[in-house]
mmCIF file of C-alpha atoms in Angstrom:
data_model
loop_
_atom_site.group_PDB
_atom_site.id
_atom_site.type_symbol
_atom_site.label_atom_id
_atom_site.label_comp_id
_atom_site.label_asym_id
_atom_site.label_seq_id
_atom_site.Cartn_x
_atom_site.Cartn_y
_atom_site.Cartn_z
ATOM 1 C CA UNK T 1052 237.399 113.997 143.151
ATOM 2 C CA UNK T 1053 239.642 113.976 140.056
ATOM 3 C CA UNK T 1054 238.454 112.358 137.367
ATOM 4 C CA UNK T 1055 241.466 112.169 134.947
ATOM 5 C CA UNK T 1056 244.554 111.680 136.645
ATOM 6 C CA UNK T 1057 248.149 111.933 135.792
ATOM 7 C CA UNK T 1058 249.660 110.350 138.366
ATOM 8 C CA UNK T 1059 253.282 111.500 137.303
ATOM 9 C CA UNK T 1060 254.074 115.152 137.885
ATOM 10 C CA UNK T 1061 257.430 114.267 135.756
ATOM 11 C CA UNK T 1062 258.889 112.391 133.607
ATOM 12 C CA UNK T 1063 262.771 111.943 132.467
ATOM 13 C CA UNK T 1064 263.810 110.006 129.406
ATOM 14 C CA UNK T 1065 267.116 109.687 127.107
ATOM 15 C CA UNK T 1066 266.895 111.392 123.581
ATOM 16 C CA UNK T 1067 266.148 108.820 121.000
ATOM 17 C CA UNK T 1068 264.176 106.138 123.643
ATOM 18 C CA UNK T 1069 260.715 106.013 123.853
ATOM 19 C CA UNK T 1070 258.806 107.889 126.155
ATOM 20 C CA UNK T 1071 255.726 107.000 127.709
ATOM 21 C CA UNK T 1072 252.788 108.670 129.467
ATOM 22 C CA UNK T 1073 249.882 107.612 131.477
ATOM 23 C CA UNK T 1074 246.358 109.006 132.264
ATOM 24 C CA UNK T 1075 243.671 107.013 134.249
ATOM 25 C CA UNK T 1076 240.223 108.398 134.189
ATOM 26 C CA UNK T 1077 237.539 107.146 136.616
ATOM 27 C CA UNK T 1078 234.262 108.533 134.464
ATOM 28 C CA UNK T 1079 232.901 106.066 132.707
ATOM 29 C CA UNK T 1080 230.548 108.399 130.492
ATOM 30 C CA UNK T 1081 233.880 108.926 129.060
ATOM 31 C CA UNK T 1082 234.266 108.357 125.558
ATOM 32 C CA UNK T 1083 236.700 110.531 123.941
ATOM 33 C CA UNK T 1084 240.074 111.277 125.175
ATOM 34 C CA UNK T 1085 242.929 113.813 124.032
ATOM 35 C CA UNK T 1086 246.499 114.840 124.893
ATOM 36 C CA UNK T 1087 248.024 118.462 124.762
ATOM 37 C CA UNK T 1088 251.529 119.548 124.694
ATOM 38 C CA UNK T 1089 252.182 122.779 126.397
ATOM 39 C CA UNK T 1090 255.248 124.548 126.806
ATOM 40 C CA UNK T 1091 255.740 127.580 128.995
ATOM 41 C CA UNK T 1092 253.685 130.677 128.079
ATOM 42 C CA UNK T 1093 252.005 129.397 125.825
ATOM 43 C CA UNK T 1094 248.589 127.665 125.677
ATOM 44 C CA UNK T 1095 248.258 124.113 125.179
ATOM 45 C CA UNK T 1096 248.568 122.338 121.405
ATOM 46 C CA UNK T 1097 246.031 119.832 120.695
ATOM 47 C CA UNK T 1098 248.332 116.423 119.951
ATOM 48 C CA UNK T 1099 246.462 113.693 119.270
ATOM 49 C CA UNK T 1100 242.857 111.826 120.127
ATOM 50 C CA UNK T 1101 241.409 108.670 120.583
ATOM 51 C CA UNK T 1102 237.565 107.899 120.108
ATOM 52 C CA UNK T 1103 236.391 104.831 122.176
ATOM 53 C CA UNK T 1104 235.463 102.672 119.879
ATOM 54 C CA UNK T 1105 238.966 102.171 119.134
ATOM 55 C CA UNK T 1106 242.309 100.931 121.151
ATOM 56 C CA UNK T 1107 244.675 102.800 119.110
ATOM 57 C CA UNK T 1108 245.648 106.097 117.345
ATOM 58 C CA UNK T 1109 248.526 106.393 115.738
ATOM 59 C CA UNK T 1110 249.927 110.010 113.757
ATOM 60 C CA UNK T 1111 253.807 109.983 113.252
ATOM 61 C CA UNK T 1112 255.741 109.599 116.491
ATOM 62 C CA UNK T 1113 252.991 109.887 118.595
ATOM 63 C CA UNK T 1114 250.807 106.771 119.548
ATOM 64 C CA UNK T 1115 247.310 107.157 121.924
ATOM 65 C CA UNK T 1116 246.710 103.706 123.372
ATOM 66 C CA UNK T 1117 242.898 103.259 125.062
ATOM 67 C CA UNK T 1118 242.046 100.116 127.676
ATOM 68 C CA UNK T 1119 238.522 100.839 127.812
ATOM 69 C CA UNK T 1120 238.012 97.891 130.760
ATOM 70 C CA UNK T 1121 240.850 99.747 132.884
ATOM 71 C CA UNK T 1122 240.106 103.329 131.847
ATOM 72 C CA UNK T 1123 243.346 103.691 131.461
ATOM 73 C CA UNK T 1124 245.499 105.454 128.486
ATOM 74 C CA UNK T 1125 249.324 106.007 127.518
ATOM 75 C CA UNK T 1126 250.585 108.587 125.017
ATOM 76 C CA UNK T 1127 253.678 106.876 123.450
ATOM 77 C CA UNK T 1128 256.506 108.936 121.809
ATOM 78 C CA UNK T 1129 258.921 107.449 119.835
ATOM 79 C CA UNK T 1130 261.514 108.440 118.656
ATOM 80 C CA UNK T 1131 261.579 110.685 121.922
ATOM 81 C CA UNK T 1132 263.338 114.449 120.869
ATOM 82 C CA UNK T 1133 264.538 117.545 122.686
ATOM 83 C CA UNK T 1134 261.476 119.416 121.242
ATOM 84 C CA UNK T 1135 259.273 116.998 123.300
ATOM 85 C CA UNK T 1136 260.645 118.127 126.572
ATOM 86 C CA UNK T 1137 256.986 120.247 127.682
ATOM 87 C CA UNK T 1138 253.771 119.136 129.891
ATOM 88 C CA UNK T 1139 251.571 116.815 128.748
ATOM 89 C CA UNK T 1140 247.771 117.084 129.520
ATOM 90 C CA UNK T 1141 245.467 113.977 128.991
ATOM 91 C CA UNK T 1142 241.761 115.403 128.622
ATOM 92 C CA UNK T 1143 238.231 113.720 128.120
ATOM 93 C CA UNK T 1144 235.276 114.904 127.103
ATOM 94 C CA UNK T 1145 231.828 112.604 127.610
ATOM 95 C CA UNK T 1146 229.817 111.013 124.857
ATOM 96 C CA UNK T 1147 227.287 113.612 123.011
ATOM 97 C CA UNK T 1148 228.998 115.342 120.651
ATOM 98 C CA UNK T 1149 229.593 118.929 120.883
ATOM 99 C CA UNK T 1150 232.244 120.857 122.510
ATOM 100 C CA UNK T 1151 231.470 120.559 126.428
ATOM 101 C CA UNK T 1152 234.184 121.550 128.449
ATOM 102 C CA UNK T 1153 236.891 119.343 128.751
ATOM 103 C CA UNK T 1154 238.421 117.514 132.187
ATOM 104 C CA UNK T 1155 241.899 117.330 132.202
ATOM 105 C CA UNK T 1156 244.271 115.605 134.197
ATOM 106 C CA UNK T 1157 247.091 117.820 136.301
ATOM 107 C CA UNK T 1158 249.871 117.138 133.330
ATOM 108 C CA UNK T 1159 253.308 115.406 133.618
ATOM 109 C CA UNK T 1160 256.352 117.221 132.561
ATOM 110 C CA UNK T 1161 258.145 115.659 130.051
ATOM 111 C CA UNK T 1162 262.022 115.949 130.535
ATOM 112 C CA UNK T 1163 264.158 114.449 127.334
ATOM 113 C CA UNK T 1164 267.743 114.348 127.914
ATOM 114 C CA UNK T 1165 270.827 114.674 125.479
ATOM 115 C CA UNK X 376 244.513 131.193 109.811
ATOM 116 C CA UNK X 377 245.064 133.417 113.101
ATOM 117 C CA UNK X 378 244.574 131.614 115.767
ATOM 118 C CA UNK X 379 243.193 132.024 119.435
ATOM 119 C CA UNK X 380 243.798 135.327 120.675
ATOM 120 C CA UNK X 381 243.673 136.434 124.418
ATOM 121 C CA UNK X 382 243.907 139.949 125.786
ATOM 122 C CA UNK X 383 245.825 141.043 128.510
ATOM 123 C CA UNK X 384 248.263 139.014 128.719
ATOM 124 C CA UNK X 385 249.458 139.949 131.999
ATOM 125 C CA UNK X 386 247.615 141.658 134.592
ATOM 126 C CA UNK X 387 248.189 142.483 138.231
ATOM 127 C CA UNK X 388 245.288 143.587 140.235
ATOM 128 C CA UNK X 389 244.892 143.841 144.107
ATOM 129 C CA UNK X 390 242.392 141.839 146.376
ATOM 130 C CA UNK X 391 238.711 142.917 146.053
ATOM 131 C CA UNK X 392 239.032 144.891 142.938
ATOM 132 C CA UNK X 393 237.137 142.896 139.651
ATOM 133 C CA UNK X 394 239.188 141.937 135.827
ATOM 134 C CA UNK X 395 238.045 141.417 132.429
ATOM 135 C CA UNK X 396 239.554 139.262 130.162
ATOM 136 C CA UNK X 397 238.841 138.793 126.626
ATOM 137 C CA UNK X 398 239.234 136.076 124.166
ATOM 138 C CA UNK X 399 239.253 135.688 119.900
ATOM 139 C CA UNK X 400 238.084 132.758 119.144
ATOM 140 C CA UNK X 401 239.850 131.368 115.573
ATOM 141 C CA UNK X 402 237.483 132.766 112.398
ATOM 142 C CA UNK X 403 234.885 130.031 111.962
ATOM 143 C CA UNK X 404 234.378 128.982 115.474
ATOM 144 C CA UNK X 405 231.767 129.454 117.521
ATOM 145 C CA UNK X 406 232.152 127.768 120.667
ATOM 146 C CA UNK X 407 234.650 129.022 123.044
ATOM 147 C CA UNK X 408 235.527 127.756 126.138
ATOM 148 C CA UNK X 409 237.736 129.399 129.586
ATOM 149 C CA UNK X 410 239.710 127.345 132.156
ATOM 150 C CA UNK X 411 241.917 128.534 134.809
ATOM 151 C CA UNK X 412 245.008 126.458 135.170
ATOM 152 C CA UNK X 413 246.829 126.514 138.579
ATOM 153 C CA UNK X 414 250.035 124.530 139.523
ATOM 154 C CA UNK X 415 248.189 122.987 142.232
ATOM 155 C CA UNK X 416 245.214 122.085 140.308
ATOM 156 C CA UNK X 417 245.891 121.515 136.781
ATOM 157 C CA UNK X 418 243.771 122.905 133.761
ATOM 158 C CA UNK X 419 240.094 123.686 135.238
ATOM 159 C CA UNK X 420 237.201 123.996 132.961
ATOM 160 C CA UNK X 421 235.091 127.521 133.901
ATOM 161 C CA UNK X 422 232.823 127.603 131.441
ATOM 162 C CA UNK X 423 231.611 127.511 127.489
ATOM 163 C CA UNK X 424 229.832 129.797 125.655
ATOM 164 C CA UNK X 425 227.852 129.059 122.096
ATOM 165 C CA UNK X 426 225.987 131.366 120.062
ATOM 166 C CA UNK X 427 225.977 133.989 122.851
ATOM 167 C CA UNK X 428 224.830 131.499 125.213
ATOM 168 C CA UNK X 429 226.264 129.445 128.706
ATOM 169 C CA UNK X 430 226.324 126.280 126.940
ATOM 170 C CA UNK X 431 228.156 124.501 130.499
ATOM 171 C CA UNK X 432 230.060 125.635 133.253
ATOM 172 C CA UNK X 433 232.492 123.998 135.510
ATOM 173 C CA UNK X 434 232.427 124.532 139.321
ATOM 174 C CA UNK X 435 233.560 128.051 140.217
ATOM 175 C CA UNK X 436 231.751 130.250 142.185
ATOM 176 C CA UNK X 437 229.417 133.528 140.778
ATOM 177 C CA UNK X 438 232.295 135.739 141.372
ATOM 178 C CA UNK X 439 233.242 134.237 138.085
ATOM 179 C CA UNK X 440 231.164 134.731 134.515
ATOM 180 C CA UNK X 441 231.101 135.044 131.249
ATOM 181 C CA UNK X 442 229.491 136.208 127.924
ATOM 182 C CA UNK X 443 230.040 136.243 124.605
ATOM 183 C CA UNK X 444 229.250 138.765 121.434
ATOM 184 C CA UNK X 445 227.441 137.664 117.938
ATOM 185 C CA UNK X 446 231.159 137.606 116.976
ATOM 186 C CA UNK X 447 231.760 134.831 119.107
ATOM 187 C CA UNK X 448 234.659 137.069 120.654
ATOM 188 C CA UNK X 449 234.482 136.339 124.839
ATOM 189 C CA UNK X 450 234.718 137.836 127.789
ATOM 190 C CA UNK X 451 235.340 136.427 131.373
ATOM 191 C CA UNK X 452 235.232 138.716 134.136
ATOM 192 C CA UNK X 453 236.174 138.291 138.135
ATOM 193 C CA UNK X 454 234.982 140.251 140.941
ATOM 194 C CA UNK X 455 236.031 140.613 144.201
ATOM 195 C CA UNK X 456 239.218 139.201 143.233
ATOM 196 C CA UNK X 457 241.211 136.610 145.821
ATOM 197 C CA UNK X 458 244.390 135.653 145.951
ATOM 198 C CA UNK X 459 243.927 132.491 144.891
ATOM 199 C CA UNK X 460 242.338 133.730 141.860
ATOM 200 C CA UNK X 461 246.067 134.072 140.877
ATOM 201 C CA UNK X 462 246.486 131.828 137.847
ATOM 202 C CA UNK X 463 246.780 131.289 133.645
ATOM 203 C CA UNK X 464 243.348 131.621 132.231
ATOM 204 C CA UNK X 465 243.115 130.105 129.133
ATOM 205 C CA UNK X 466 240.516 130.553 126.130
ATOM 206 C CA UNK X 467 240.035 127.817 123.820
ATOM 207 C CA UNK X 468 237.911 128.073 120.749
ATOM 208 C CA UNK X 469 236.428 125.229 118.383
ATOM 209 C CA UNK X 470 234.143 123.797 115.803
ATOM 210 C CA UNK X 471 230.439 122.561 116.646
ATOM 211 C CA UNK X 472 231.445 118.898 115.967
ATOM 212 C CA UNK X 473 229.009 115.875 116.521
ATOM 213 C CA UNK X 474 230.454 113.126 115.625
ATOM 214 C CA UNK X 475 232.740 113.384 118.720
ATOM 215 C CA UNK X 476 235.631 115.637 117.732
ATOM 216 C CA UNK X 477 235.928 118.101 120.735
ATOM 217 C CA UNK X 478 239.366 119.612 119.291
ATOM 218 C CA UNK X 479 239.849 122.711 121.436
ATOM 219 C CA UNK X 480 242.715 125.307 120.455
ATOM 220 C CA UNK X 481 243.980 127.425 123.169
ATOM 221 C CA UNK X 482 245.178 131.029 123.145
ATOM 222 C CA UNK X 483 248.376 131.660 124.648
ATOM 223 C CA UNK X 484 246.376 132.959 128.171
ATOM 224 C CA UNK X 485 246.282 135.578 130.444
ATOM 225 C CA UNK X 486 248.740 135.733 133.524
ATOM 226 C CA UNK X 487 246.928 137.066 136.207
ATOM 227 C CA UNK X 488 248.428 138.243 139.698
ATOM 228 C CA UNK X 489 245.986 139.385 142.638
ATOM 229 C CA UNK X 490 248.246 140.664 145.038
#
């Protein structure tokens, strides 16, 4: 049973627009959530995270949205730029603290067009 | 800072014979943490290791372990390799945090082939 899930494999969007990325998680001891960029051969780059107790994180171009009540959360990118075309993991990690292993979804592949 | 380092990075080994991978964490860090990522199933979590000890582990079977050394450095070994043990196994390494912060940072990961 997946737990996070990306339910788009890809993703295609115009240079310039804003691209936007979804991750639905069905654990509700959930309480801290994270998005990677990977491109090929190479591991994944830690983005940006969101802590429940907020809705919204916000560094540069990059936005993390959380709806707590729909376990749901969207990784906006605006503007969206050729360097941006990679896959995009959404993890989670439970409440506790330390650094338990991480459930990730399956990733979407970003695809940003001239 | 050097980051996360991972050594092989490619390997090709043959049904039934066993692998060793080995992971640097990033100076500092102490936790370290393996997944296997497949295209079918994503980024899997295999296990984490602190201060030389199984801290979690994800749901593999015992063909897969671990350990890791008083210099946090890691090791993951297979045996009795399958082919669908075919996949990028990826170390991440990161900070004790308690406060929530579970910032991971990956090493570029071993390609493995079981042919």
């Amino acid at each position: 049973d997946q737990q996070v899930k990306q339910n788009s494999p890809s993703l295609s969007v115009q240079e310039g627009r804003i691209s936007i990325l979804n991750c639905d998680y069905t654990n509700s001891m959930f309480d801290y959530f994270l998005w990677y960029k990977k491109y090929p051969a190479e591991g994944p780059t830690f983005l940006i995270s969101i802590s429940s107790i907020k809705d919204k994180n916000e560094d540069g171009r990059f936005t993390v949205f959380l709806n707590k009540s729909a376990k749901h959360l969207s990784l906006h990118i605006v503007p969206s730029q050729p360097g941006d075309s990679a896959v995009y993991f959404c993890a989670a990690a439970p409440s506790g603290g330390g650094a338990d292993g991480l459930t990730f979804g399956k990733g979407t592949h970003l695809i940003i067009q001239p | 800072k050097a980051g996360v380092t991972q050594t092989p990075r490619y390997l090709i080994k043959t049904r039934g014979q066993q692998v060793t991978l080995s992971c640097s964490p990033i100076s500092g860090h102490r936790s370290v943490s393996w997944y296997q990522q497949t295209p079918g199933q994503g980024l899997q979590f295999l296990f984490e290791y602190f201060s030389e000890t199984q801290r979690n582990k994800g749901n593999f079977p015992g063909r897969f372990s671990g350990r890791q050394f008083s210099n946090s450095r890691s090791e993951m070994n297979v045996s009795t390799l399958e082919l669908g043990d075919s996949a990028l196994y990826l170390c991440a390494s990161s900070k004790l945090i308690t406060s929530g912060g579970h910032e991971q940072f990956f090493g570029p990961g071993t390609r493995l082939t079981v042919l």
